[in-house]
Coordinates of C-alpha atoms in Angstrom, one line a residue:
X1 CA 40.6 92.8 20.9
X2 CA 44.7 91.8 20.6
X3 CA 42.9 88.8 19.0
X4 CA 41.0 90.8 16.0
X5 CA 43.8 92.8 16.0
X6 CA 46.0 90.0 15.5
X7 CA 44.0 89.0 12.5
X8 CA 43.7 92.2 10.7
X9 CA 47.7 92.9 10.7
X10 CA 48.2 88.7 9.6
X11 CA 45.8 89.9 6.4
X12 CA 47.8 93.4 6.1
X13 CA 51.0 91.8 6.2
X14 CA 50.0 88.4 3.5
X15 CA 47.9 90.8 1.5
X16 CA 50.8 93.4 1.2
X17 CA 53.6 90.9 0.1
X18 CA 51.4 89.3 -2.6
X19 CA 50.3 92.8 -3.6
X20 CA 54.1 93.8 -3.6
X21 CA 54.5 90.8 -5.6
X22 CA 52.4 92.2 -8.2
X23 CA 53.4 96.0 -8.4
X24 CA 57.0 94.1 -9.0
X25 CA 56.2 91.7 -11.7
X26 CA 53.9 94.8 -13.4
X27 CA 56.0 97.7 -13.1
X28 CA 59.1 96.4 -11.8
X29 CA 60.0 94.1 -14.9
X30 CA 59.4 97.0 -16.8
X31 CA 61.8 98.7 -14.9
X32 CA 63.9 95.5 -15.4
X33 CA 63.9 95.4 -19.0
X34 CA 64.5 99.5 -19.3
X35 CA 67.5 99.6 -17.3
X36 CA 69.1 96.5 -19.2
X37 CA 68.5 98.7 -22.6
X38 CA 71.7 99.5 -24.2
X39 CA 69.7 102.9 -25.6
X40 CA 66.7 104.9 -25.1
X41 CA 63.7 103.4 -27.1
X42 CA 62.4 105.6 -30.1
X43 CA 59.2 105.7 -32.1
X44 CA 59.9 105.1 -35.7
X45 CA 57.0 105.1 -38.4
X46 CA 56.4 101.3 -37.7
X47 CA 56.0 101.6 -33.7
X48 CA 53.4 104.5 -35.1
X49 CA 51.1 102.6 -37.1
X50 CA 51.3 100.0 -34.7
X51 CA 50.1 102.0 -32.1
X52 CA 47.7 103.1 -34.7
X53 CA 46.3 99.6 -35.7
X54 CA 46.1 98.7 -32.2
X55 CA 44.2 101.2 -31.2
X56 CA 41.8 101.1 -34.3
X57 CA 41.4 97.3 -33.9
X58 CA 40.8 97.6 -30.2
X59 CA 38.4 100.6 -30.0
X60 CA 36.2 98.5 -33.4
X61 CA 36.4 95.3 -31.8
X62 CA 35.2 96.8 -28.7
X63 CA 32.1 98.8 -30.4
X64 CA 31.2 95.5 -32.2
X65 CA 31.2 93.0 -29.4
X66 CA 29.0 95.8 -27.7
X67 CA 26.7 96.6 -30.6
X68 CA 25.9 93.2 -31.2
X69 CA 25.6 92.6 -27.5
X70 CA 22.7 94.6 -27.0
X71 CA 20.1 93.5 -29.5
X72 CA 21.1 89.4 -28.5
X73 CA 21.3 90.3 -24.9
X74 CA 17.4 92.2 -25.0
X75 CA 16.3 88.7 -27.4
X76 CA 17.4 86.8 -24.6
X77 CA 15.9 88.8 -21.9
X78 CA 12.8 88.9 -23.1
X79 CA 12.4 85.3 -24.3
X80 CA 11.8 82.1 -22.6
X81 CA 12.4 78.7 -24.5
X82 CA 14.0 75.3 -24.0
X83 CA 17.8 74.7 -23.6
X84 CA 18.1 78.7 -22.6
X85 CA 20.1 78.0 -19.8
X86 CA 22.7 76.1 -21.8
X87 CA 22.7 78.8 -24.7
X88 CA 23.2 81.4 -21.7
X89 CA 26.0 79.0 -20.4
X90 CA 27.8 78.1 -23.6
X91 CA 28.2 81.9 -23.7
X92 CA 31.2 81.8 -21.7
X93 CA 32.8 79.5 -23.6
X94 CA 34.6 81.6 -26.3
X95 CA 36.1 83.3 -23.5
X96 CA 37.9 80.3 -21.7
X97 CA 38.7 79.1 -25.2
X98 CA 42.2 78.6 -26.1
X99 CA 43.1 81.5 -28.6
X100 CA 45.1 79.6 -31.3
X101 CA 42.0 76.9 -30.9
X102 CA 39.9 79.5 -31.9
X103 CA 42.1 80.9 -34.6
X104 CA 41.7 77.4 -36.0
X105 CA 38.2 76.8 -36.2
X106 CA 37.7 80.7 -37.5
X107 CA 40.0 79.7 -40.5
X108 CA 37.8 76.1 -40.8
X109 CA 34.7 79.1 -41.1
X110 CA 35.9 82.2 -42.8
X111 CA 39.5 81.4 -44.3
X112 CA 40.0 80.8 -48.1
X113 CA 39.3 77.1 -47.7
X114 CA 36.5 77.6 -44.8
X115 CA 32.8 77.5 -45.5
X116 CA 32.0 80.8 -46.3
X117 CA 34.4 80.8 -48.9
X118 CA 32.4 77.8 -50.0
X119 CA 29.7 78.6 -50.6
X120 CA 30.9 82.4 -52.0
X121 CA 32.8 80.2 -54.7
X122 CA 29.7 78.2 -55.3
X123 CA 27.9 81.7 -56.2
X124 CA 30.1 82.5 -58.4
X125 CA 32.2 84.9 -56.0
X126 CA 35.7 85.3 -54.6
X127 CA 36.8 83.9 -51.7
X128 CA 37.2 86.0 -49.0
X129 CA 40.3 86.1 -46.5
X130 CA 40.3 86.0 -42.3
X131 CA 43.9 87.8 -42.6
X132 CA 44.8 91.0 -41.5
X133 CA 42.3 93.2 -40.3
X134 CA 39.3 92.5 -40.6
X135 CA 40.5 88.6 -39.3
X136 CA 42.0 90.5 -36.3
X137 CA 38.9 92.6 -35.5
X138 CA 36.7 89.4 -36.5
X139 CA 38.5 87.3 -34.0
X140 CA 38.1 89.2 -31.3
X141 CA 34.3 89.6 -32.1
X142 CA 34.0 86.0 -31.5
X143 CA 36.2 86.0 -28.0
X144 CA 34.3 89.2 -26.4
X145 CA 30.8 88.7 -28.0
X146 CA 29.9 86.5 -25.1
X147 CA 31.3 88.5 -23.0
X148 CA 29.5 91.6 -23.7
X149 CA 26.4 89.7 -24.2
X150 CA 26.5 88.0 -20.4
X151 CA 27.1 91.4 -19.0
X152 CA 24.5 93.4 -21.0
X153 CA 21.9 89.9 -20.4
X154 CA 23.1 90.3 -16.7
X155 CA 21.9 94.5 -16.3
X156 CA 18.9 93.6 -18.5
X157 CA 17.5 90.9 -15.6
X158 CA 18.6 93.1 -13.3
X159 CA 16.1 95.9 -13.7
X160 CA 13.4 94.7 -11.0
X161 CA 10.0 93.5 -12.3
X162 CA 7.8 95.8 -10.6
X163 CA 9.4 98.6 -13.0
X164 CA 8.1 96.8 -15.4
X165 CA 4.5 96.7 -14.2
X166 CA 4.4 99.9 -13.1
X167 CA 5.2 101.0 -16.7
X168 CA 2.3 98.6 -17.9
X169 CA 0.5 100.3 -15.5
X170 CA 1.1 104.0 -17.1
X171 CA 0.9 102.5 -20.4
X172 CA 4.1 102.5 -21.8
X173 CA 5.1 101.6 -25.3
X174 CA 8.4 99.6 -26.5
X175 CA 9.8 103.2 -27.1
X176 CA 9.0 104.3 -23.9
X177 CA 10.6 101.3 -21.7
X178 CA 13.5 102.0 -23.9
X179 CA 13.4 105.4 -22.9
X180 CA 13.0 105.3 -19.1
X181 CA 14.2 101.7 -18.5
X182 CA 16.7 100.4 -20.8
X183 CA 18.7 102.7 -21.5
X184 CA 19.8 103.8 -18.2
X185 CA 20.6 100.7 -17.7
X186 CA 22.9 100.6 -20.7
X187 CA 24.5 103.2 -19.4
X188 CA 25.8 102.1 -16.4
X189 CA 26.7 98.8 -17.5
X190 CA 28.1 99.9 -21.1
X191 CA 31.1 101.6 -20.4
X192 CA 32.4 98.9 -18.3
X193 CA 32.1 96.1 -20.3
X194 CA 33.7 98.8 -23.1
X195 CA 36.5 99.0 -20.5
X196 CA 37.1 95.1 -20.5
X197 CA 36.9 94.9 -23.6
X198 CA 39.2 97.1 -24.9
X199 CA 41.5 96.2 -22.5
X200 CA 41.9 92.7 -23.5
X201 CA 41.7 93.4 -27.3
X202 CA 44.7 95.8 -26.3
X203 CA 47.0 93.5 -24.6
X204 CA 45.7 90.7 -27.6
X205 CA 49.1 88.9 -28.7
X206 CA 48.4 85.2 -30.5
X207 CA 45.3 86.9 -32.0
X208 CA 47.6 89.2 -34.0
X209 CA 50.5 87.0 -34.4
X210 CA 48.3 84.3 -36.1
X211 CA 46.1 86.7 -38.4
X212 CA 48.0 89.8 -38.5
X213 CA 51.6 90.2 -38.1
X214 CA 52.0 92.1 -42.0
X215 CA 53.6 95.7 -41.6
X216 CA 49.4 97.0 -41.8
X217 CA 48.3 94.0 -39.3
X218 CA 50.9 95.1 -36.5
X219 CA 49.5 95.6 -32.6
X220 CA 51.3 97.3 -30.2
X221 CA 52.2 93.5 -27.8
X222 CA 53.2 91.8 -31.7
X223 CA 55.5 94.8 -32.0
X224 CA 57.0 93.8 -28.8
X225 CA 57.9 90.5 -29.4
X226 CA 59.0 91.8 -32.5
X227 CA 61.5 94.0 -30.8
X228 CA 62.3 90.9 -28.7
X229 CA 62.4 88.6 -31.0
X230 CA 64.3 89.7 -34.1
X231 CA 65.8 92.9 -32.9
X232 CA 66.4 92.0 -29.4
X233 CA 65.6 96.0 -29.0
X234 CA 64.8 95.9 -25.4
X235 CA 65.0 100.0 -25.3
X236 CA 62.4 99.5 -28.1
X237 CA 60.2 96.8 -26.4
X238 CA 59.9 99.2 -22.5
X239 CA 59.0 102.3 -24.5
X240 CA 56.4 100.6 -26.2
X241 CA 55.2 98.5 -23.3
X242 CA 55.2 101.8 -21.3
X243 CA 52.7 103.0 -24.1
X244 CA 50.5 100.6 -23.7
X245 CA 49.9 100.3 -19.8
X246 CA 49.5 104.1 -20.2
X247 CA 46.9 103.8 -22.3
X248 CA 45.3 100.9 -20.3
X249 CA 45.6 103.1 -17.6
X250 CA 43.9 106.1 -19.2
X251 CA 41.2 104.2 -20.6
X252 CA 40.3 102.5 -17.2
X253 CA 40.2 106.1 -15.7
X254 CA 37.9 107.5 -18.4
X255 CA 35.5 104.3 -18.1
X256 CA 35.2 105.1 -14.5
X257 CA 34.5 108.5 -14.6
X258 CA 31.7 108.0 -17.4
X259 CA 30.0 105.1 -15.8
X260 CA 26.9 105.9 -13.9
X261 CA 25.8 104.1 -10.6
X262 CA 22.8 101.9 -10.8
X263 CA 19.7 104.3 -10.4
X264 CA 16.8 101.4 -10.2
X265 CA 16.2 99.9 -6.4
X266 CA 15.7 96.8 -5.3
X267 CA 12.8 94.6 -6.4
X268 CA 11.0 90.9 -5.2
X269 CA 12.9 89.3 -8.2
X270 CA 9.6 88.0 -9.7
X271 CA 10.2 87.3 -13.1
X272 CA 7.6 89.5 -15.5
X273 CA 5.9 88.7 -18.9
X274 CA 7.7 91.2 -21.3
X275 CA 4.3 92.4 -23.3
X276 CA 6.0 95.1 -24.8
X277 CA 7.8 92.4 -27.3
X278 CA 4.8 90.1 -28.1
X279 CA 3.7 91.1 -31.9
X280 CA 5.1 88.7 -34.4
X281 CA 7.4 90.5 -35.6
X282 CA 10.0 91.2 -32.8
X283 CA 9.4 87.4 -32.0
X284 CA 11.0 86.9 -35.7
X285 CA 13.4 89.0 -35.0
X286 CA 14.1 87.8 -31.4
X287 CA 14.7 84.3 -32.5
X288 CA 16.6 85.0 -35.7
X289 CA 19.3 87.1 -33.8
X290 CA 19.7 84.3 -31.1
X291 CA 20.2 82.2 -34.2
X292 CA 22.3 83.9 -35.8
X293 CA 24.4 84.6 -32.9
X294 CA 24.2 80.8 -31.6
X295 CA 25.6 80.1 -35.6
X296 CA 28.5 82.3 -35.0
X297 CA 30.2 81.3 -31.9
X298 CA 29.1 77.6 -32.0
X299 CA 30.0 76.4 -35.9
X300 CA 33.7 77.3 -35.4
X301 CA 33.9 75.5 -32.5
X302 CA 31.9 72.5 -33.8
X303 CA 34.4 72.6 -37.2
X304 CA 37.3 72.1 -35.0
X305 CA 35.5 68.4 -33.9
X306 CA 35.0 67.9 -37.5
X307 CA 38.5 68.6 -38.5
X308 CA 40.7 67.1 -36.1
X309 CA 38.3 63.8 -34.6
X310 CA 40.4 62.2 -38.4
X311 CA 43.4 63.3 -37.2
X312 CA 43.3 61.9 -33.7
X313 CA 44.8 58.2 -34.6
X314 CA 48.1 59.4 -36.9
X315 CA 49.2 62.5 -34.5
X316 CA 52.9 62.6 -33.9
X317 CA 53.8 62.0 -30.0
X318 CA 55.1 65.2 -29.8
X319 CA 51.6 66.5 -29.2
X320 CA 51.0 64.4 -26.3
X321 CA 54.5 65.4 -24.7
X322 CA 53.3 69.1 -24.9
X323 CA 50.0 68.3 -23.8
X324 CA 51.1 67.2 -20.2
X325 CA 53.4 70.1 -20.3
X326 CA 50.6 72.5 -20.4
X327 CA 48.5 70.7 -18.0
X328 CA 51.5 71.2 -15.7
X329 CA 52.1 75.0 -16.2
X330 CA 47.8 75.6 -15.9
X331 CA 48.1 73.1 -12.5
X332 CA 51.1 75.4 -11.4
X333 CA 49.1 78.8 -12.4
X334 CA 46.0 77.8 -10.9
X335 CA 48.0 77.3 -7.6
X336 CA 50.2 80.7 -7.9
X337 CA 46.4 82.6 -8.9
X338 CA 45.1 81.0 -5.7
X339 CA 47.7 82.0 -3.5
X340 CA 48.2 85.7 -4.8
X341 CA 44.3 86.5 -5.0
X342 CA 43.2 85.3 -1.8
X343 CA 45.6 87.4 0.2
X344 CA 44.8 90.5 -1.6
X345 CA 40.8 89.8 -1.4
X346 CA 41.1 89.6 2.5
X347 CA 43.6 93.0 3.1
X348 CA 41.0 94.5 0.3
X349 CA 37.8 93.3 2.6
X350 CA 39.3 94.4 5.5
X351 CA 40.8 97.7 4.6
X352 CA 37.6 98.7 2.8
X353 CA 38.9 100.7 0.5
X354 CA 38.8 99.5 -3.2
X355 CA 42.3 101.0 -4.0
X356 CA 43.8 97.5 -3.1
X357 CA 42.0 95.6 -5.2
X358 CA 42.7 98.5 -8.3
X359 CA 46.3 97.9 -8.0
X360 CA 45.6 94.3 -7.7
X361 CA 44.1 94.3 -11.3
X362 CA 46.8 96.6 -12.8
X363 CA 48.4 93.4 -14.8
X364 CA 45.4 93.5 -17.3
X365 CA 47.0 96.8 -18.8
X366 CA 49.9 94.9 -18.7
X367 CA 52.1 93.1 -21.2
X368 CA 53.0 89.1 -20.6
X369 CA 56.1 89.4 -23.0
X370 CA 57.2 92.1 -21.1
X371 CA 56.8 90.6 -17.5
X372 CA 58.6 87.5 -18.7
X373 CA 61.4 89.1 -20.3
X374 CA 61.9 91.0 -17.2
X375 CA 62.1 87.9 -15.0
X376 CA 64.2 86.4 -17.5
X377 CA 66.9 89.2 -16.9
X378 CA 66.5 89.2 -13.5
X379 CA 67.3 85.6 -13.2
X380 CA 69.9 85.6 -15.9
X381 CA 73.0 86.7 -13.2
X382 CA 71.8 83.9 -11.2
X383 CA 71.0 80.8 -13.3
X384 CA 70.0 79.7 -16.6
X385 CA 66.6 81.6 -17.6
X386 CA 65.6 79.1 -20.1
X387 CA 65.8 76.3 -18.1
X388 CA 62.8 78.0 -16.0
X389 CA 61.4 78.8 -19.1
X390 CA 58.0 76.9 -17.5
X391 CA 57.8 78.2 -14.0
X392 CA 58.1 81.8 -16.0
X393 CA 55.4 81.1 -17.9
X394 CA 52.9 79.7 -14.8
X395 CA 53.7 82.6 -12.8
X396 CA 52.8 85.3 -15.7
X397 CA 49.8 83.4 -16.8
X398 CA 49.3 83.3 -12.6
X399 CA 49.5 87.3 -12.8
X400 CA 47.2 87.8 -15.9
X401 CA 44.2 85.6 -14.6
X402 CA 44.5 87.8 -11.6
X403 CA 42.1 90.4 -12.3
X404 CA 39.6 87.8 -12.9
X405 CA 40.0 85.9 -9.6
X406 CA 39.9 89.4 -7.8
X407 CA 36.5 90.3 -9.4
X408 CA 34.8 87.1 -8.7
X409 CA 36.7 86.6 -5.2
X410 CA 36.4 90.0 -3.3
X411 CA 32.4 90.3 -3.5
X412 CA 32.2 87.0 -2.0
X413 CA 34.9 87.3 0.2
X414 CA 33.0 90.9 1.6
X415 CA 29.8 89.1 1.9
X416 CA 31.4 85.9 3.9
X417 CA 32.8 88.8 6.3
X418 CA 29.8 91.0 6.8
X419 CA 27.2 87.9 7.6
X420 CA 29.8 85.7 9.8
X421 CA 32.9 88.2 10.6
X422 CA 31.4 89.5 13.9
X423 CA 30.8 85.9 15.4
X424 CA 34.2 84.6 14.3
X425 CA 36.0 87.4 15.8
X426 CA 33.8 86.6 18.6
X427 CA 34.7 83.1 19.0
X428 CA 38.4 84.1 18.6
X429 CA 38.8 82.6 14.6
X430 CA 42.1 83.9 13.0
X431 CA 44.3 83.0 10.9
X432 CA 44.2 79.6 9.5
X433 CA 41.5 78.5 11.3
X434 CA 39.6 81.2 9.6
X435 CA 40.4 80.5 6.7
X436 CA 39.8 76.7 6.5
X437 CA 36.5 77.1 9.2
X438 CA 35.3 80.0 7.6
X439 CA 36.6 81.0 4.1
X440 CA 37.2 77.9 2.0
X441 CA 33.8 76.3 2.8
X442 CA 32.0 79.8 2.1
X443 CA 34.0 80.6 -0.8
X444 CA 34.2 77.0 -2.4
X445 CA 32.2 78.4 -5.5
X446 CA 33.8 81.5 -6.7
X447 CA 37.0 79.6 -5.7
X448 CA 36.4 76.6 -8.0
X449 CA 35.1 79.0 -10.8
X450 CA 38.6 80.7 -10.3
X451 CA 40.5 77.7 -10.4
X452 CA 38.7 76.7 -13.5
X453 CA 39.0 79.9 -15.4
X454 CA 42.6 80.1 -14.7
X455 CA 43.6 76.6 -15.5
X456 CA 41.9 77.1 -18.9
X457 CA 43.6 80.5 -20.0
X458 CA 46.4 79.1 -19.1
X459 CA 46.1 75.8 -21.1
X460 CA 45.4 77.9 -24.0
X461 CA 48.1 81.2 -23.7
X462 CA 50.5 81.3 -26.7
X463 CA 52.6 84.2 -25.4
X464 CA 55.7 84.3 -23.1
X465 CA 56.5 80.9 -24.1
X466 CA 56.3 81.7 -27.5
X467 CA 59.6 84.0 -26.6
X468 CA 61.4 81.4 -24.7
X469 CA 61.1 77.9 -25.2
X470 CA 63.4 75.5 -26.4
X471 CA 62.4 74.1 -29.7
X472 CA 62.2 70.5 -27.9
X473 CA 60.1 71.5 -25.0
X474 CA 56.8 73.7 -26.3
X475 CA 53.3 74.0 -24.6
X476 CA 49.8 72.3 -26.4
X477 CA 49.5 76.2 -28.2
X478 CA 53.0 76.5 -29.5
X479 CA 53.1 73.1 -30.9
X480 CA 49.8 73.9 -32.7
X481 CA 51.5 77.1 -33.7
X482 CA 54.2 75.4 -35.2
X483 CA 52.5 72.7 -36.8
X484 CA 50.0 75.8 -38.6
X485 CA 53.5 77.4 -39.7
X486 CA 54.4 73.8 -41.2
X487 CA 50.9 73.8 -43.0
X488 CA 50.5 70.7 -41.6
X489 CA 46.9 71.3 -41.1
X490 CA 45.5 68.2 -39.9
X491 CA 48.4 67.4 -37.4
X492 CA 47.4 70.9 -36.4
X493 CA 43.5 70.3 -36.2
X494 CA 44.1 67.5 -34.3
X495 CA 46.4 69.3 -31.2
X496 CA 43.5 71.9 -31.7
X497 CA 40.5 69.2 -30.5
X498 CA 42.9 68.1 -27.9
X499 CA 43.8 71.6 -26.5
X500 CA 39.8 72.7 -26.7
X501 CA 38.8 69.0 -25.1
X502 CA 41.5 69.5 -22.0
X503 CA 40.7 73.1 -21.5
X504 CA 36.8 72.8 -21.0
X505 CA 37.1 69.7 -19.3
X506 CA 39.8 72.0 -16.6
X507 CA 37.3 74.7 -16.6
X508 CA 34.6 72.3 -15.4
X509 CA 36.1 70.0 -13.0
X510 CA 37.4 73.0 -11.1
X511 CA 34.1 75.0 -11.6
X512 CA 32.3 71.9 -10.4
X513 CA 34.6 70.9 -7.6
X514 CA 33.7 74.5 -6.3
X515 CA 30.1 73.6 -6.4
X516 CA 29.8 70.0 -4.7
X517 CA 28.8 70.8 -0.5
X518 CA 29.3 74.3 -1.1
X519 CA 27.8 76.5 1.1
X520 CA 27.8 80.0 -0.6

């Protein structure tokens, strides 16, 4: 009993520091950056259309991704074919994709220059343009598509088989499976994925600075930097990060309350002939949305090979410098993510009670800019802030793959517990012999995915160091930035192939690392 005892208060005690850890570098940098104002902040007409355009552009990007979602998720539910798997697996690639990568190969699509500009001029049309809203709204389309898709594709095959025959059974039509089936099921998983969505479309920053940024094209975190930036308004820059963890807050709140738990039972898993969408038509229709949708998140990715595979042999070494800087702040964040979420996972399995991991997921409402600048004032008494310009950025990118690592950790982590827990308190199995008998082995796979999901966002993020590095020492992203500003766009497309190459490749050593003699 002292033994298990012993054990629960080591996972109270690590859990709660790296928890308090968190609460500080949400909340307490906000606090940070409010105290060190010279004035209260105030909303002028600017900071109000901001907040306008952000929320516009967040609540439409959100309803797209979703809309679309649906119809491709039901295609690929009810349709078998070769190389489905992969499609269903390069789904998740937008998501780990490095933003300004993505910016790139969008422009290489839909800018004045890009294909569909091509072939408008060769019609006899105008061009169009990917900047400002509609770019804005378009780009994050193409991150949370895939998103929305795997989690609307996920509640689709989890609706058990024998529903399915029982309303064969009964005789039910398309309309009537829609009725009793799929839409309940929309309905719980909808307003989550809504949630996420939003959320990230809220807190977007190198999305906005790279096809916004005009006076109409403004978000809420761009209007932070801005205050940073060129005003150096840091009364400014709290009041409007207060604004928008309010508003992350509030929408997680609502989400919760409107989602409905799942309402179908558990099934044999047997997978079931959908003869409801057999007529020639929906087949049409089936395969030309998987197409089209296959088109859309796959060309701009395959135009950033065409563009920059030229400009591999004449890049400047400057490229290369920032290259193996990023792959040391992504090595550095994957370590801090391990170390933070791993603790909180075990005091949330132990406690039981889901308020842990909530609080542990409260930097996703939070803004990067705003964490960094309050470390940077924190640490600007003691030593020279820019000079840790890197750790800075690790340890925020650390904190906003956290919510991430939390999701795909703590289910596992729960599981591990309830089928072993009772034999290895039996046998006496605390601390780290727990964790490296018990834990790691069990948990290699959603560890590895973690690791691999964290090293890529981080490879990719153009946002604290976009505030604080010195002009000589830039990440992969902010060099690609810079090189866009320059308009020199084949130096650019180049650092673009390199950054998407070194970010997928992270993604899957980590991801398969966490899948060689796993266990779990």
């Amino acid at each position: 009993m002292a033994r298990g005892l012993f054990s629960v208060t080591r996972t109270t005690g690590a859990g709660a520091t790296a928890l308090a850890l968190v609460l500080f570098l949400a909340l307490g940098t906000l606090v940070a950056v409010a105290l060190r104002a010279e004035g209260a902040g105030a909303f002028t007409v600017a900071d109000l259309a901001a907040l306008r355009f952000t929320l516009v552009q967040a609540t439409l990007s959100a309803a797209l991704s979703i809309a679309l979602a649906i119809p491709v998720g039901r295609a690929l539910a009810r349709r078998s074919f070769p190389g489905r798997g992969v499609l269903v697996m390069l789904l998740g690639a937008p998501f780990i994709l490095p933003v300004i990568v993505a910016v790139f190969g969008l422009i290489s699509v839909f800018g004045r220059s890009g294909l569909v500009s091509q072939a408008l001029l060769a019609l006899g049309l105008e061009p169009i343009s990917i900047y400002g809203f509609h770019g804005v709204v378009l780009a994050h389309v193409f991150f949370n598509l895939p998103l929305a898709t795997r989690l609307v594709l996920q509640g689709w095959l989890a609706i058990p088989a024998e529903r399915f025959r029982l309303a064969a059974s009964l005789g039910f039509t398309a309309r009537d499976i829609a009725r009793q089936l799929e839409r309940p099921m929309l309905r719980e998983v909808l307003p989550g994925a809504f949630l996420v969505i939003f959320l990230l479309c809220l807190t977007s920053f190198a999305v906005a600075l790279a096809l916004g940024g005009g006076p109409r094209a403004t978000t809420i975190e761009l209007a932070i930097y801005q205050a940073f930036r060129l005003d150096f308004d840091l009364g400014k820059a709290a009041l409007l990060a207060l604004v928008q963890f309010a508003l992350g807050a509030a929408v997680a709140l609502i989400a919760l309350r409107v989602a409905l738990p799942p309402g179908f039972g558990a099934g044999l898993d047997r997978a079931v002939s959908r003869w409801d969408a057999n007529t020639p038509m929906l087949r049409a229709l089936d395969a030309a949305l998987i197409t089209l949708a296959t088109l859309f998140l796959v060309l701009p990715m395959t135009m950033i090979a065409v563009d920059g595979l030229p400009a591999l042999a004449t890049l400047p070494a400057s490229v290369f410098t920032a290259t193996a800087r990023s792959l040391g702040v992504a090595l550095a964040s994957v370590i801090l993510t391990l170390a933070l979420a791993l603790p909180i996972a075990a005091w949330s399995v132990k406690s039981g009670s889901r308020l842990v991991e909530g609080v542990g997921t409260l930097t996703i409402a939070a803004s990067p800019l705003v964490i960094g600048t309050g470390l940077f004032i924190i640490l600007f008494p003691i030593t020279d802030p820019f000079a840790l310009a890197l750790p800075v950025t690790a340890l925020v990118n650390a904190v906003m793959s956290l919510p991430f690592a939390l999701r795909a950790l703590v289910p596992a982590l729960g599981q591990v517990e309830a089928d072993f827990g009772r034999l290895a308190d039996g046998l006496g199995m605390t601390g780290t012999a727990r964790l490296r008998h018990l834990w790691l082995p069990r948990l290699a796979r959603p560890l590895g995915f973690t690791a691999g999901l964290s090293a890529a966002l981080s490879m990719g993020d153009l946002g604290v160091i976009a505030l604080f590095a010195s002009p000589d020492a830039p990440t992969l992203p902010l060099q690609i930035y810079r090189l866009l500003s320059a308009y020199r766009m084949d130096d650019a497309a180049g650092a673009a192939l390199i950054l998407l190459v070194t970010s997928l490749a992270l993604f899957w050593v980590f991801d398969k690392g966490g899948r060689v003699n796993a266990d779990a």
